[in-house]
mmCIF file of C-alpha atoms in Angstrom:
data_model
loop_
_atom_site.group_PDB
_atom_site.id
_atom_site.type_symbol
_atom_site.label_atom_id
_atom_site.label_comp_id
_atom_site.label_asym_id
_atom_site.label_seq_id
_atom_site.Cartn_x
_atom_site.Cartn_y
_atom_site.Cartn_z
ATOM 1 C CA MET A 1 65.995 75.972 56.338
ATOM 2 C CA ILE A 2 63.904 77.358 59.379
ATOM 3 C CA GLU A 3 63.373 81.092 59.153
ATOM 4 C CA PRO A 4 65.173 82.715 62.109
ATOM 5 C CA ALA A 5 62.433 85.264 62.588
ATOM 6 C CA VAL A 6 59.836 82.493 62.838
ATOM 7 C CA ALA A 7 62.005 80.382 65.153
ATOM 8 C CA LYS A 8 62.522 83.167 67.458
ATOM 9 C CA ARG A 9 58.844 83.853 68.098
ATOM 10 C CA ILE A 10 58.017 80.195 68.847
ATOM 11 C CA LYS A 11 57.401 79.461 72.474
ATOM 12 C CA LEU A 12 55.874 76.027 72.349
ATOM 13 C CA VAL A 13 56.934 72.941 70.294
ATOM 14 C CA GLY A 14 54.510 70.239 70.008
ATOM 15 C CA PHE A 15 55.046 66.580 68.889
ATOM 16 C CA ASP A 16 52.954 63.732 67.638
ATOM 17 C CA VAL A 17 53.966 60.369 68.857
ATOM 18 C CA ASP A 18 53.302 57.348 66.574
ATOM 19 C CA GLY A 19 55.212 57.896 63.326
ATOM 20 C CA THR A 20 57.056 61.109 64.572
ATOM 21 C CA MET A 21 58.534 60.187 68.037
ATOM 22 C CA THR A 22 58.363 56.538 67.060
ATOM 23 C CA ASP A 23 58.817 54.860 63.669
ATOM 24 C CA GLY A 24 55.119 54.047 63.673
ATOM 25 C CA GLY A 25 55.501 50.430 64.668
ATOM 26 C CA LEU A 26 53.750 48.833 67.527
ATOM 27 C CA TYR A 27 54.617 45.718 69.488
ATOM 28 C CA ILE A 28 51.442 44.290 71.006
ATOM 29 C CA GLY A 29 51.316 41.304 73.150
ATOM 30 C CA ALA A 30 50.499 40.008 76.526
ATOM 31 C CA ALA A 31 52.518 39.652 79.782
ATOM 32 C CA ALA A 32 51.027 37.896 82.775
ATOM 33 C CA GLY A 33 47.647 37.950 81.215
ATOM 34 C CA GLN A 34 47.819 41.785 80.536
ATOM 35 C CA ARG A 35 47.765 43.504 77.169
ATOM 36 C CA VAL A 36 51.202 45.158 76.645
ATOM 37 C CA GLU A 37 52.052 47.702 74.075
ATOM 38 C CA LEU A 38 55.610 48.739 73.454
ATOM 39 C CA LYS A 39 57.082 51.442 71.170
ATOM 40 C CA ARG A 40 60.573 52.206 69.982
ATOM 41 C CA PHE A 41 61.981 55.707 70.774
ATOM 42 C CA ASP A 42 65.240 57.100 69.417
ATOM 43 C CA ILE A 43 67.737 58.121 72.125
ATOM 44 C CA GLN A 44 69.080 61.146 70.202
ATOM 45 C CA ASP A 45 65.503 62.509 69.773
ATOM 46 C CA GLY A 46 65.349 62.595 73.538
ATOM 47 C CA LEU A 47 68.364 64.706 73.731
ATOM 48 C CA GLY A 48 66.737 66.954 71.232
ATOM 49 C CA VAL A 49 63.774 67.400 73.400
ATOM 50 C CA HIS A 50 66.079 67.959 76.384
ATOM 51 C CA LEU A 51 67.925 70.914 74.488
ATOM 52 C CA LEU A 52 64.575 72.392 73.394
ATOM 53 C CA ARG A 53 63.549 72.516 77.070
ATOM 54 C CA ALA A 54 66.865 73.929 78.022
ATOM 55 C CA ALA A 55 66.371 76.681 75.561
ATOM 56 C CA GLY A 56 63.302 77.674 77.480
ATOM 57 C CA LEU A 57 60.735 76.231 75.138
ATOM 58 C CA ILE A 58 57.559 74.575 76.291
ATOM 59 C CA VAL A 59 57.285 71.086 74.976
ATOM 60 C CA ALA A 60 54.003 69.379 74.456
ATOM 61 C CA VAL A 61 53.264 65.778 73.306
ATOM 62 C CA VAL A 62 49.836 65.305 71.756
ATOM 63 C CA THR A 63 48.948 61.682 70.644
ATOM 64 C CA GLY A 64 45.877 60.301 69.020
ATOM 65 C CA ARG A 65 46.563 56.835 70.641
ATOM 66 C CA GLY A 66 46.629 56.274 74.241
ATOM 67 C CA GLY A 67 49.043 53.857 75.601
ATOM 68 C CA GLU A 68 51.355 53.935 78.585
ATOM 69 C CA ALA A 69 54.626 53.880 76.569
ATOM 70 C CA ALA A 70 53.989 57.423 75.173
ATOM 71 C CA ARG A 71 53.234 58.599 78.659
ATOM 72 C CA LEU A 72 56.214 57.053 80.092
ATOM 73 C CA ARG A 73 58.611 58.333 77.485
ATOM 74 C CA SER A 74 57.054 61.959 78.048
ATOM 75 C CA ASP A 75 57.448 61.754 81.742
ATOM 76 C CA GLU A 76 61.045 60.589 81.134
ATOM 77 C CA LEU A 77 61.621 63.527 78.960
ATOM 78 C CA HIS A 78 59.998 65.961 81.450
ATOM 79 C CA VAL A 79 57.700 67.326 78.873
ATOM 80 C CA ASP A 80 55.530 70.191 80.015
ATOM 81 C CA GLU A 81 52.248 68.957 78.588
ATOM 82 C CA PHE A 82 51.113 65.588 77.602
ATOM 83 C CA ALA A 83 47.621 64.825 75.996
ATOM 84 C CA ALA A 84 46.306 61.432 74.643
ATOM 85 C CA GLU A 85 43.161 61.967 72.648
ATOM 86 C CA ALA A 86 41.854 58.498 71.819
ATOM 87 C CA GLY A 87 39.783 59.772 68.761
ATOM 88 C CA ALA A 88 42.811 61.517 67.181
ATOM 89 C CA ARG A 89 41.034 64.854 67.585
ATOM 90 C CA LYS A 90 44.137 66.861 68.265
ATOM 91 C CA LEU A 91 42.916 70.269 67.497
ATOM 92 C CA PRO A 92 40.797 71.009 70.611
ATOM 93 C CA VAL A 93 43.473 69.409 72.861
ATOM 94 C CA PHE A 94 46.186 71.455 71.397
ATOM 95 C CA GLU A 95 44.049 74.652 71.469
ATOM 96 C CA ALA A 96 43.359 73.959 75.165
ATOM 97 C CA ILE A 97 47.215 73.661 75.758
ATOM 98 C CA LEU A 98 47.653 77.039 74.043
ATOM 99 C CA GLU A 99 44.852 78.657 76.116
ATOM 100 C CA ARG A 100 46.248 77.277 79.312
ATOM 101 C CA ARG A 101 49.775 78.598 78.408
ATOM 102 C CA GLN A 102 48.267 81.883 77.229
ATOM 103 C CA LEU A 103 49.891 81.455 73.900
ATOM 104 C CA ARG A 104 48.675 82.106 70.294
ATOM 105 C CA TRP A 105 49.042 79.783 67.138
ATOM 106 C CA GLU A 106 51.727 82.211 65.924
ATOM 107 C CA GLU A 107 53.942 81.146 68.807
ATOM 108 C CA ALA A 108 53.538 77.398 68.227
ATOM 109 C CA CYS A 109 55.293 74.754 66.209
ATOM 110 C CA PHE A 110 54.096 71.195 65.690
ATOM 111 C CA ILE A 111 55.827 68.124 64.239
ATOM 112 C CA GLY A 112 53.736 65.430 62.830
ATOM 113 C CA ASP A 113 53.409 62.757 60.043
ATOM 114 C CA ASP A 114 49.839 61.935 59.231
ATOM 115 C CA LEU A 115 46.348 63.049 58.507
ATOM 116 C CA PRO A 116 45.317 63.470 62.221
ATOM 117 C CA ASP A 117 48.090 66.140 62.474
ATOM 118 C CA LEU A 118 46.839 68.204 59.445
ATOM 119 C CA PRO A 119 44.605 70.441 61.541
ATOM 120 C CA LEU A 120 47.473 71.548 63.803
ATOM 121 C CA LEU A 121 50.005 71.629 60.858
ATOM 122 C CA ARG A 122 47.762 74.088 59.056
ATOM 123 C CA ARG A 123 47.364 76.456 62.029
ATOM 124 C CA VAL A 124 50.736 76.611 63.750
ATOM 125 C CA ALA A 125 53.515 79.294 62.773
ATOM 126 C CA LEU A 126 56.020 76.557 62.116
ATOM 127 C CA PRO A 127 54.548 73.213 60.758
ATOM 128 C CA VAL A 128 57.143 70.436 60.490
ATOM 129 C CA ALA A 129 56.803 67.026 58.948
ATOM 130 C CA VAL A 130 59.128 63.987 59.346
ATOM 131 C CA ALA A 131 60.584 62.347 56.315
ATOM 132 C CA ASN A 132 58.133 59.408 56.322
ATOM 133 C CA ALA A 133 54.996 61.713 56.628
ATOM 134 C CA CYS A 134 52.147 61.384 54.222
ATOM 135 C CA PRO A 135 52.075 63.614 51.175
ATOM 136 C CA GLU A 136 49.487 65.931 52.793
ATOM 137 C CA ALA A 137 51.505 66.428 55.899
ATOM 138 C CA ARG A 138 54.663 67.187 53.928
ATOM 139 C CA ASP A 139 52.718 69.632 51.670
ATOM 140 C CA ALA A 140 51.578 71.407 54.866
ATOM 141 C CA ALA A 141 55.001 71.671 56.358
ATOM 142 C CA ARG A 142 57.513 74.681 56.153
ATOM 143 C CA PHE A 143 60.297 72.263 57.167
ATOM 144 C CA THR A 144 60.607 68.613 56.513
ATOM 145 C CA THR A 145 63.318 66.429 58.082
ATOM 146 C CA THR A 146 65.508 64.026 56.150
ATOM 147 C CA ALA A 147 65.221 61.440 59.003
ATOM 148 C CA GLY A 148 62.144 59.472 59.452
ATOM 149 C CA GLY A 149 59.948 59.450 62.617
ATOM 150 C CA GLY A 150 61.656 57.423 65.355
ATOM 151 C CA ARG A 151 64.943 57.664 63.582
ATOM 152 C CA GLY A 152 66.400 60.982 64.616
ATOM 153 C CA ALA A 153 63.835 63.354 63.134
ATOM 154 C CA ILE A 154 63.217 65.098 66.357
ATOM 155 C CA ARG A 155 66.841 65.682 67.008
ATOM 156 C CA GLU A 156 67.409 66.895 63.426
ATOM 157 C CA PHE A 157 64.536 69.365 63.858
ATOM 158 C CA ALA A 158 65.824 70.526 67.294
ATOM 159 C CA GLU A 159 69.246 71.170 65.947
ATOM 160 C CA ALA A 160 67.970 73.133 62.830
ATOM 161 C CA PHE A 161 65.504 75.061 64.951
ATOM 162 C CA LEU A 162 67.871 75.962 67.720
ATOM 163 C CA LYS A 163 70.468 77.047 65.091
ATOM 164 C CA ALA A 164 68.002 79.364 63.329
ATOM 165 C CA ARG A 165 67.411 80.853 66.919
ATOM 166 C CA GLY A 166 71.145 81.293 67.393
ATOM 167 C CA ALA A 167 71.024 79.219 70.562
ATOM 168 C CA TRP A 168 72.658 75.791 69.427
ATOM 169 C CA THR A 169 76.361 76.457 70.013
ATOM 170 C CA GLU A 170 75.823 77.775 73.771
ATOM 171 C CA LEU A 171 73.322 75.092 74.583
ATOM 172 C CA VAL A 172 75.914 72.485 73.379
ATOM 173 C CA ARG A 173 78.537 74.262 75.464
ATOM 174 C CA THR A 174 76.324 74.286 78.591
ATOM 175 C CA TYR A 175 75.326 70.706 78.087
ATOM 176 C CA LEU A 176 78.994 69.632 77.927
ATOM 177 C CA ARG A 177 80.094 71.781 80.938
ATOM 178 C CA GLU A 178 77.378 70.274 82.968
ATOM 179 C CA ARG A 179 78.756 66.900 82.193
ATOM 180 C CA GLY A 180 82.387 67.812 83.254
ATOM 181 C CA ASP A 181 83.868 68.575 79.705
ATOM 182 C CA VAL A 182 86.166 71.543 80.875
ATOM 183 C CA THR A 183 87.206 72.057 77.321
ATOM 184 C CA ALA A 184 83.764 73.255 76.272
ATOM 185 C CA ARG A 185 84.299 76.929 75.885
#
């Protein structure tokens, strides 16, 4: 369960990419003589991100691995902040996002799965781990998904979080109305 009082004070939700937005697998190869890296993202996770943004939350993606796939997916989801820190030193990058947005750690949530995420998970008001997270990340989390990274964990989190805020039902109604479902009341 996510505590409603904590959920209601969150203004920014941050996500790790590899192992959280993806299953952690990498497809690396070459095409036309160029290095190519592909990642698998879950479509329902994308709708979860959409609903978080529709609820007025700032969404940030902070990855410790570069790569165009993460940036492309973040652009597609219209995330508000994207940061790739090749050395996986996420703390200063996330801190800069909070400063730029004039937010405090108490107003932030982060979802991660591995050791590079621990500095953030230990500081945010709502630390979340995906089911396949390392033991240290799960220990730091206040909420752990039953789904693994890249397998619906973000959608599961978004639904639990938005329900804790009391916003889920109306967001779903609005989503369906916008798509022509006149029975959505």
